[in-house]
Amino acid sequence: LSIDDVEVLGEALFDFSTVEDLINWLNTLTA
């Protein structure tokens, strides 16, 4: 992960309500 990715992840973590949300987000990174 780049520094930008880590910053986005940090912000996004506050938006995740379920593990499924996290998995879906990670899938968008690797798509």
mmCIF file of C-alpha atoms in Angstrom:
data_model
loop_
_atom_site.group_PDB
_atom_site.id
_atom_site.type_symbol
_atom_site.label_atom_id
_atom_site.label_comp_id
_atom_site.label_asym_id
_atom_site.label_seq_id
_atom_site.Cartn_x
_atom_site.Cartn_y
_atom_site.Cartn_z
ATOM 1 C CA LEU A 1 0.000 0.000 0.000
ATOM 2 C CA SER A 2 1.149 3.515 -0.740
ATOM 3 C CA ILE A 3 0.841 6.331 1.780
ATOM 4 C CA ASP A 4 -2.213 7.572 -0.108
ATOM 5 C CA ASP A 5 -3.814 4.136 0.151
ATOM 6 C CA VAL A 6 -3.215 4.076 3.899
ATOM 7 C CA GLU A 7 -4.811 7.506 4.291
ATOM 8 C CA VAL A 8 -7.834 6.432 2.269
ATOM 9 C CA LEU A 9 -8.066 3.221 4.274
ATOM 10 C CA GLY A 10 -7.924 5.141 7.555
ATOM 11 C CA GLU A 11 -10.780 7.365 6.446
ATOM 12 C CA ALA A 12 -12.754 4.482 4.983
ATOM 13 C CA LEU A 13 -12.500 2.381 8.148
ATOM 14 C CA PHE A 14 -14.867 4.814 9.835
ATOM 15 C CA ASP A 15 -17.425 4.101 7.113
ATOM 16 C CA PHE A 16 -17.314 0.307 7.368
ATOM 17 C CA SER A 17 -20.267 -1.073 9.299
ATOM 18 C CA THR A 18 -19.629 -4.719 8.457
ATOM 19 C CA VAL A 19 -16.755 -6.994 7.482
ATOM 20 C CA GLU A 20 -18.515 -7.384 4.146
ATOM 21 C CA ASP A 21 -18.097 -3.651 3.528
ATOM 22 C CA LEU A 22 -14.369 -4.011 4.212
ATOM 23 C CA ILE A 23 -14.044 -6.989 1.865
ATOM 24 C CA ASN A 24 -15.927 -5.169 -0.870
ATOM 25 C CA TRP A 25 -13.625 -2.160 -0.480
ATOM 26 C CA LEU A 26 -10.498 -4.310 -0.611
ATOM 27 C CA ASN A 27 -11.823 -5.968 -3.761
ATOM 28 C CA THR A 28 -12.065 -2.551 -5.429
ATOM 29 C CA LEU A 29 -8.360 -1.986 -4.712
ATOM 30 C CA THR A 30 -7.314 -5.215 -6.405
ATOM 31 C CA ALA A 31 -9.794 -5.033 -9.286
#
